[in-house]
Coordinates of N, CA, C and O in Angstrom, one line a residue:
M188 N 95.7 142.2 21.0 CA 94.6 142.2 21.9 C 94.7 141.0 22.9 O 95.0 139.8 22.4
E189 N 94.6 141.2 24.1 CA 94.6 140.1 25.1 C 93.3 139.4 25.1 O 92.2 140.0 25.2
R190 N 93.4 138.1 25.0 CA 92.2 137.3 25.0 C 91.9 136.7 26.4 O 92.8 136.1 27.0
L191 N 90.7 136.9 26.9 CA 90.3 136.4 28.2 C 90.5 134.9 28.4 O 91.1 134.5 29.4
G192 N 90.1 134.2 27.4 CA 90.2 132.7 27.5 C 91.7 132.3 27.6 O 92.0 131.4 28.4
L193 N 92.6 132.9 26.9 CA 94.0 132.6 27.0 C 94.5 133.0 28.3 O 95.3 132.3 29.0
A194 N 94.1 134.2 28.8 CA 94.6 134.6 30.1 C 94.1 133.7 31.2 O 94.9 133.3 32.1
L195 N 92.9 133.3 31.2 CA 92.3 132.3 32.2 C 93.1 131.0 32.1 O 93.4 130.4 33.1
Q196 N 93.4 130.5 30.9 CA 94.1 129.3 30.7 C 95.5 129.3 31.3 O 95.9 128.4 32.0
R197 N 96.2 130.4 31.1 CA 97.5 130.6 31.6 C 97.5 130.6 33.2 O 98.3 129.9 33.8
V198 N 96.6 131.3 33.8 CA 96.5 131.3 35.2 C 96.1 129.9 35.7 O 96.7 129.5 36.7
Q199 N 95.2 129.3 35.1 CA 94.8 127.9 35.5 C 95.9 126.9 35.4 O 96.1 126.1 36.3
N200 N 96.7 127.0 34.3 CA 97.9 126.2 34.2 C 98.9 126.4 35.3 O 99.5 125.5 35.9
T201 N 99.1 127.7 35.7 CA 100.0 128.0 36.8 C 99.5 127.4 38.1 O 100.2 126.8 38.9
F202 N 98.2 127.6 38.4 CA 97.6 127.0 39.6 C 97.8 125.5 39.6 O 98.2 124.9 40.6
N203 N 97.5 124.9 38.5 CA 97.6 123.4 38.4 C 99.0 123.0 38.6 O 99.2 122.0 39.3
R204 N 100.0 123.7 38.0 CA 101.4 123.3 38.2 C 101.8 123.4 39.7 O 102.5 122.5 40.2
N205 N 101.3 124.4 40.4 CA 101.6 124.6 41.8 C 101.0 123.5 42.6 O 101.6 122.9 43.5
V206 N 99.7 123.2 42.3 CA 99.0 122.1 43.1 C 99.7 120.8 42.8 O 100.0 120.0 43.7
D207 N 100.0 120.5 41.5 CA 100.7 119.2 41.2 C 102.0 119.1 41.9 O 102.4 118.0 42.3
H208 N 102.8 120.2 42.0 CA 104.1 120.1 42.6 C 103.9 119.7 44.1 O 104.7 118.9 44.6
F209 N 103.0 120.4 44.8 CA 102.8 120.0 46.2 C 102.2 118.6 46.3 O 102.7 117.8 47.2
A210 N 101.3 118.2 45.4 CA 100.7 116.9 45.5 C 101.7 115.8 45.3 O 101.7 114.8 46.0
R211 N 102.7 116.0 44.4 CA 103.7 115.0 44.2 C 104.5 114.7 45.5 O 104.9 113.6 45.8
S212 N 104.7 115.8 46.4 CA 105.4 115.6 47.6 C 104.6 114.7 48.6 O 105.2 114.1 49.5
L213 N 103.3 114.5 48.3 CA 102.5 113.6 49.1 C 102.2 112.3 48.4 O 101.4 111.5 48.9
G214 N 102.7 112.1 47.2 CA 102.5 110.9 46.5 C 101.2 110.9 45.8 O 100.6 109.8 45.5
L215 N 100.6 112.1 45.5 CA 99.3 112.2 44.9 C 99.4 113.0 43.6 O 100.5 113.6 43.3
T216 N 98.3 113.1 42.8 CA 98.2 114.0 41.7 C 97.4 115.2 42.3 O 96.8 115.2 43.3
G217 N 97.5 116.3 41.6 CA 96.7 117.5 42.0 C 95.2 117.2 42.0 O 94.6 117.7 43.0
T218 N 94.7 116.5 41.1 CA 93.3 116.2 41.1 C 92.9 115.3 42.3 O 91.9 115.6 42.9
Q219 N 93.7 114.4 42.6 CA 93.5 113.5 43.8 C 93.5 114.4 45.0 O 92.6 114.2 45.9
M220 N 94.4 115.3 45.1 CA 94.4 116.2 46.3 C 93.2 117.1 46.4 O 92.6 117.2 47.4
L221 N 92.7 117.6 45.2 CA 91.5 118.4 45.2 C 90.3 117.6 45.6 O 89.4 118.1 46.4
I222 N 90.2 116.3 45.2 CA 89.1 115.5 45.5 C 89.1 115.1 47.0 O 88.1 115.2 47.7
I223 N 90.3 114.9 47.6 CA 90.4 114.6 49.0 C 89.9 115.8 49.8 O 89.2 115.7 50.8
E224 N 90.3 117.0 49.4 CA 89.9 118.2 50.0 C 88.4 118.4 49.9 O 87.8 118.8 50.9
Y225 N 87.9 118.2 48.8 CA 86.4 118.3 48.6 C 85.7 117.3 49.5 O 84.7 117.7 50.2
L226 N 86.1 116.0 49.5 CA 85.5 115.0 50.4 C 85.6 115.4 51.9 O 84.6 115.2 52.6
T227 N 86.7 115.9 52.2 CA 86.9 116.4 53.6 C 86.0 117.5 54.0 O 85.4 117.5 55.1
S228 N 85.8 118.4 53.1 CA 84.9 119.6 53.3 C 83.4 119.3 53.4 O 82.7 119.9 54.2
F229 N 83.0 118.3 52.6 CA 81.5 118.1 52.4 C 81.0 116.8 52.9 O 79.8 116.7 53.1
S230 N 81.8 115.8 53.0 CA 81.3 114.4 53.3 C 80.7 114.3 54.7 O 79.9 113.4 54.9
T231 N 81.1 115.2 55.6 CA 80.5 115.1 56.9 C 79.1 115.7 57.0 O 78.3 115.4 57.8
K232 N 78.8 116.6 56.0 CA 77.5 117.2 55.9 C 76.4 116.4 55.1 O 75.2 116.5 55.4
Q233 N 76.9 115.6 54.1 CA 76.0 114.8 53.3 C 76.8 113.8 52.6 O 78.1 113.9 52.4
P234 N 76.2 112.7 52.1 CA 76.9 111.7 51.4 C 77.4 112.3 50.0 O 76.7 113.0 49.4
I235 N 78.6 111.9 49.6 CA 79.1 112.3 48.3 C 79.1 111.1 47.4 O 79.7 110.1 47.7
Y236 N 78.6 111.3 46.2 CA 78.6 110.3 45.2 C 79.4 110.8 44.0 O 79.8 111.9 43.9
Q237 N 79.7 109.9 43.1 CA 80.5 110.2 41.9 C 79.9 111.4 41.1 O 80.6 112.3 40.7
K238 N 78.5 111.4 41.0 CA 77.9 112.5 40.3 C 78.2 113.8 40.9 O 78.2 114.8 40.2
D239 N 78.3 113.9 42.2 CA 78.7 115.1 42.9 C 80.1 115.6 42.5 O 80.3 116.8 42.3
I240 N 81.0 114.6 42.4 CA 82.4 115.0 42.0 C 82.4 115.4 40.5 O 83.0 116.4 40.1
E241 N 81.6 114.8 39.7 CA 81.5 115.2 38.2 C 81.0 116.6 38.2 O 81.5 117.4 37.4
H242 N 80.0 116.9 39.0 CA 79.4 118.3 38.9 C 80.4 119.3 39.5 O 80.6 120.4 38.9
E243 N 80.9 119.0 40.7 CA 81.8 120.0 41.4 C 83.1 120.3 40.5 O 83.5 121.5 40.5
F244 N 83.6 119.3 39.8 CA 84.9 119.6 39.1 C 84.6 119.7 37.6 O 85.5 119.9 36.8
N245 N 83.3 119.7 37.2 CA 82.9 119.9 35.8 C 83.7 118.9 34.9 O 84.3 119.3 33.9
I246 N 83.6 117.7 35.3 CA 84.3 116.6 34.5 C 83.2 115.6 34.0 O 82.2 115.4 34.6
R247 N 83.6 114.9 32.9 CA 82.7 113.9 32.4 C 82.7 112.6 33.3 O 83.7 112.4 34.1
K248 N 81.7 111.8 33.1 CA 81.5 110.6 33.9 C 82.7 109.7 33.7 O 83.2 109.1 34.7
S249 N 83.2 109.5 32.5 CA 84.3 108.6 32.3 C 85.6 109.1 33.0 O 86.4 108.3 33.5
T250 N 85.8 110.4 33.0 CA 87.0 111.0 33.6 C 86.9 110.7 35.1 O 87.8 110.3 35.8
A251 N 85.7 111.0 35.7 CA 85.5 110.8 37.2 C 85.7 109.3 37.5 O 86.3 109.0 38.5
T252 N 85.2 108.4 36.7 CA 85.3 107.0 36.9 C 86.8 106.6 37.0 O 87.2 105.9 37.9
N253 N 87.6 107.1 36.0 CA 89.0 106.8 36.0 C 89.7 107.3 37.2 O 90.5 106.6 37.8
I254 N 89.5 108.6 37.5 CA 90.2 109.2 38.7 C 89.8 108.4 40.0 O 90.7 108.1 40.7
L255 N 88.5 108.2 40.2 CA 88.1 107.5 41.4 C 88.6 106.0 41.4 O 89.0 105.5 42.5
H256 N 88.7 105.4 40.3 CA 89.2 104.0 40.2 C 90.7 104.0 40.7 O 91.1 103.2 41.5
L257 N 91.5 105.0 40.2 CA 92.9 105.1 40.6 C 93.0 105.4 42.1 O 93.9 104.9 42.8
M258 N 92.1 106.3 42.6 CA 92.2 106.6 44.0 C 91.8 105.4 44.8 O 92.4 105.2 45.9
E259 N 90.9 104.5 44.4 CA 90.6 103.3 45.1 C 91.8 102.4 45.1 O 92.2 101.8 46.1
Q260 N 92.5 102.2 43.9 CA 93.7 101.4 43.8 C 94.8 101.9 44.8 O 95.6 101.1 45.3
K261 N 94.9 103.2 45.0 CA 95.9 103.8 45.8 C 95.5 103.8 47.3 O 96.1 104.3 48.2
N262 N 94.3 103.2 47.6 CA 93.7 103.1 48.9 C 93.5 104.5 49.5 O 93.7 104.7 50.7
L263 N 93.0 105.4 48.7 CA 92.7 106.8 49.2 C 91.2 106.9 49.4 O 90.8 107.7 50.3
I264 N 90.4 106.2 48.7 CA 88.9 106.2 48.9 C 88.4 104.8 48.9 O 89.1 103.9 48.4
R265 N 87.2 104.6 49.4 CA 86.4 103.4 49.2 C 85.0 103.8 48.9 O 84.5 104.9 49.2
K266 N 84.3 102.9 48.2 CA 82.9 103.1 47.8 C 82.1 102.2 48.6 O 82.3 101.0 48.6
E267 N 81.1 102.7 49.2 CA 80.1 102.0 50.0 C 78.7 102.1 49.4 O 78.3 103.2 49.1
V268 N 78.1 100.9 49.4 CA 76.7 100.9 48.8 C 75.8 101.7 49.7 O 75.8 101.6 51.0
N269 N 75.0 102.6 49.1 CA 74.0 103.4 49.8 C 72.9 102.5 50.3 O 72.3 101.7 49.5
S270 N 72.6 102.5 51.6 CA 71.6 101.6 52.2 C 70.2 101.9 51.6 O 69.3 101.0 51.5
Q271 N 69.9 103.2 51.2 CA 68.6 103.5 50.7 C 68.4 103.2 49.2 O 67.3 102.9 48.7
D272 N 69.5 103.2 48.5 CA 69.5 103.0 47.0 C 70.8 102.3 46.6 O 71.8 103.0 46.5
T273 N 70.7 101.0 46.4 CA 71.9 100.2 46.1 C 72.6 100.5 44.8 O 73.7 100.1 44.5
R274 N 71.9 101.3 43.9 CA 72.6 101.7 42.7 C 73.7 102.8 42.9 O 74.5 102.9 42.1
Y275 N 73.6 103.4 44.0 CA 74.6 104.5 44.3 C 75.6 104.1 45.3 O 75.2 103.4 46.3
K276 N 76.8 104.5 45.2 CA 77.9 104.2 46.1 C 78.4 105.5 46.7 O 78.8 106.4 46.0
V277 N 78.4 105.6 48.0 CA 78.9 106.7 48.7 C 80.5 106.7 48.7 O 81.0 105.6 48.9
I278 N 81.1 107.8 48.4 CA 82.6 107.8 48.3 C 83.1 108.3 49.7 O 82.7 109.4 50.2
R279 N 83.9 107.5 50.3 CA 84.5 107.8 51.6 C 86.0 107.8 51.5 O 86.6 107.0 50.8
L280 N 86.6 108.7 52.3 CA 88.1 108.7 52.4 C 88.5 107.5 53.3 O 87.9 107.1 54.3
T281 N 89.7 107.0 53.0 CA 90.3 105.9 53.8 C 91.1 106.6 54.9 O 91.4 107.8 54.8
V282 N 91.6 105.8 55.8 CA 92.5 106.3 56.9 C 93.7 106.9 56.2 O 94.2 108.0 56.7
K283 N 94.2 106.3 55.2 CA 95.4 106.8 54.5 C 95.2 108.2 54.0 O 96.0 109.1 54.2
A284 N 94.0 108.5 53.4 CA 93.7 109.8 52.9 C 93.5 110.8 54.0 O 93.9 112.0 53.9
V285 N 92.8 110.4 55.1 CA 92.5 111.2 56.2 C 93.8 111.7 56.8 O 93.9 112.9 57.3
K286 N 94.8 110.9 56.9 CA 96.1 111.3 57.4 C 96.8 112.4 56.6 O 97.5 113.2 57.1
L287 N 96.4 112.5 55.3 CA 97.0 113.6 54.5 C 96.1 114.8 54.5 O 96.6 115.9 54.1
E288 N 94.9 114.7 55.0 CA 94.0 115.8 55.0 C 94.5 117.1 55.6 O 94.3 118.2 55.0
K289 N 95.2 117.1 56.7 CA 95.6 118.3 57.4 C 96.6 119.1 56.5 O 96.5 120.3 56.3
E290 N 97.6 118.3 55.9 CA 98.6 119.0 55.0 C 97.9 119.6 53.8 O 98.2 120.7 53.3
I291 N 96.9 118.8 53.2 CA 96.2 119.3 52.0 C 95.4 120.6 52.4 O 95.5 121.6 51.6
T292 N 94.7 120.5 53.5 CA 93.9 121.7 53.8 C 94.8 122.9 54.1 O 94.5 124.0 53.7
N293 N 95.9 122.7 54.8 CA 96.8 123.8 55.1 C 97.4 124.4 53.8 O 97.5 125.6 53.6
Y294 N 97.6 123.5 52.8 CA 98.1 124.0 51.5 C 97.1 124.9 50.8 O 97.4 126.0 50.4
F295 N 95.8 124.4 50.8 CA 94.8 125.2 50.1 C 94.5 126.5 50.9 O 94.2 127.6 50.3
I296 N 94.5 126.5 52.2 CA 94.3 127.7 53.0 C 95.4 128.7 52.7 O 95.2 129.9 52.4
A297 N 96.7 128.3 52.7 CA 97.8 129.1 52.4 C 97.7 129.7 50.9 O 98.0 130.9 50.7
S298 N 97.3 128.8 50.0 CA 97.2 129.3 48.6 C 96.1 130.3 48.5 O 96.3 131.3 47.8
E299 N 95.0 130.2 49.2 CA 93.9 131.2 49.1 C 94.4 132.5 49.8 O 94.1 133.6 49.3
Q300 N 95.1 132.4 50.9 CA 95.6 133.6 51.5 C 96.6 134.3 50.6 O 96.6 135.5 50.6
E301 N 97.5 133.6 49.9 CA 98.4 134.2 49.0 C 97.7 134.9 47.8 O 98.1 136.0 47.5
T302 N 96.7 134.3 47.3 CA 95.9 134.9 46.2 C 95.2 136.2 46.7 O 95.3 137.2 46.0
E303 N 94.7 136.1 47.9 CA 94.0 137.3 48.5 C 95.1 138.4 48.8 O 94.8 139.6 48.6
K304 N 96.3 138.0 49.2 CA 97.3 139.0 49.4 C 97.7 139.7 48.1 O 97.9 140.9 48.0
I305 N 97.8 138.9 47.0 CA 98.1 139.5 45.7 C 97.0 140.4 45.2 O 97.3 141.5 44.7
L306 N 95.8 139.9 45.2 CA 94.6 140.6 44.6 C 94.0 141.7 45.5 O 93.4 142.6 45.1
G307 N 94.0 141.4 46.8 CA 93.2 142.1 47.8 C 91.8 141.4 47.9 O 91.4 140.8 47.0
S308 N 91.3 141.6 49.1 CA 90.0 140.9 49.4 C 88.9 141.2 48.5 O 88.2 140.4 48.0
D309 N 88.7 142.5 48.3 CA 87.5 143.0 47.5 C 87.7 142.5 46.0 O 86.7 142.0 45.4
T310 N 88.9 142.6 45.5 CA 89.1 142.2 44.1 C 88.9 140.7 43.9 O 88.3 140.2 43.0
K311 N 89.4 140.0 44.9 CA 89.2 138.5 44.9 C 87.7 138.1 44.9 O 87.3 137.3 44.1
K312 N 87.0 138.8 45.8 CA 85.5 138.5 45.8 C 84.8 138.9 44.5 O 84.0 138.1 44.0
K313 N 85.2 140.0 43.9 CA 84.6 140.4 42.6 C 85.0 139.5 41.5 O 84.2 139.1 40.7
L314 N 86.3 139.0 41.5 CA 86.7 138.1 40.5 C 86.0 136.8 40.6 O 85.5 136.2 39.6
L315 N 85.8 136.3 41.8 CA 85.1 135.0 42.0 C 83.6 135.2 41.5 O 83.1 134.3 40.9
A316 N 83.0 136.3 41.9 CA 81.6 136.5 41.4 C 81.5 136.6 39.9 O 80.6 136.0 39.3
N317 N 82.5 137.3 39.3 CA 82.5 137.4 37.8 C 82.8 136.1 37.1 O 82.2 135.8 36.1
L318 N 83.7 135.3 37.7 CA 84.0 134.0 37.1 C 82.7 133.1 37.2 O 82.4 132.4 36.3
A319 N 82.0 133.1 38.3 CA 80.8 132.3 38.5 C 79.8 132.8 37.5 O 79.1 132.0 36.9
K320 N 79.6 134.1 37.3 CA 78.7 134.7 36.3 C 79.1 134.2 34.9 O 78.2 133.8 34.1
L321 N 80.3 134.3 34.6 CA 80.8 133.8 33.3 C 80.6 132.4 33.0 O 80.1 131.9 32.0
D322 N 80.9 131.5 34.1 CA 80.7 130.1 34.0 C 79.3 129.8 33.7 O 78.9 128.9 32.9
S323 N 78.4 130.4 34.5 CA 77.0 130.2 34.4 C 76.5 130.5 33.0 O 75.7 129.8 32.4
A324 N 76.9 131.7 32.5 CA 76.4 132.2 31.2 C 76.9 131.2 30.1 O 76.2 130.9 29.2
L325 N 78.2 130.8 30.2 CA 78.7 130.0 29.1 C 78.1 128.6 29.2 O 77.9 127.9 28.2
S326 N 77.8 128.1 30.4 CA 77.2 126.8 30.6 C 75.8 126.8 30.0 O 75.3 125.9 29.4
D327 N 75.1 127.9 30.2 CA 73.7 128.1 29.7 C 73.7 128.1 28.2 O 72.8 127.5 27.6
N328 N 74.7 128.8 27.6 CA 74.8 128.9 26.2 C 75.0 127.5 25.5 O 74.6 127.2 24.4
K329 N 75.8 126.7 26.2 CA 76.1 125.3 25.7 C 74.8 124.4 25.6 O 74.7 123.6 24.8
K330 N 73.9 124.7 26.5 CA 72.7 123.9 26.6 C 71.7 124.2 25.4 O 70.9 123.4 25.1
H331 N 71.9 125.3 24.8 CA 71.0 125.7 23.7 C 71.4 125.2 22.3 O 72.4 124.9 22.0

């Protein structure tokens, strides 16, 4: 019997290996590349804080702290105190990270196009909807 969890894990591992391989060519990790892409996509619309990254990537506070600390050390991000609430620090990309943004975005666009080519547009949309439904249901179950 094929187990859904195992199948999802295998696909995720393949995606992660592909992202990590490309990220290494830029001197990054796959996670750093994903965070740069996330900040590029959303930081112009609203300030992004560590808690946003924790939520978006479904990671613990300690994990996010470590990742962001390493990104600061590599001069990829900087944290700026929020003028309205000094307890919070807005995460911003540095010039170094912005220079990598185009290559990163192009990689993710090509990856999405390849996935859509493999699955077809309708199947991809249905898969995304079903994965969101599954994630929501499993997350709700954990809370009880």
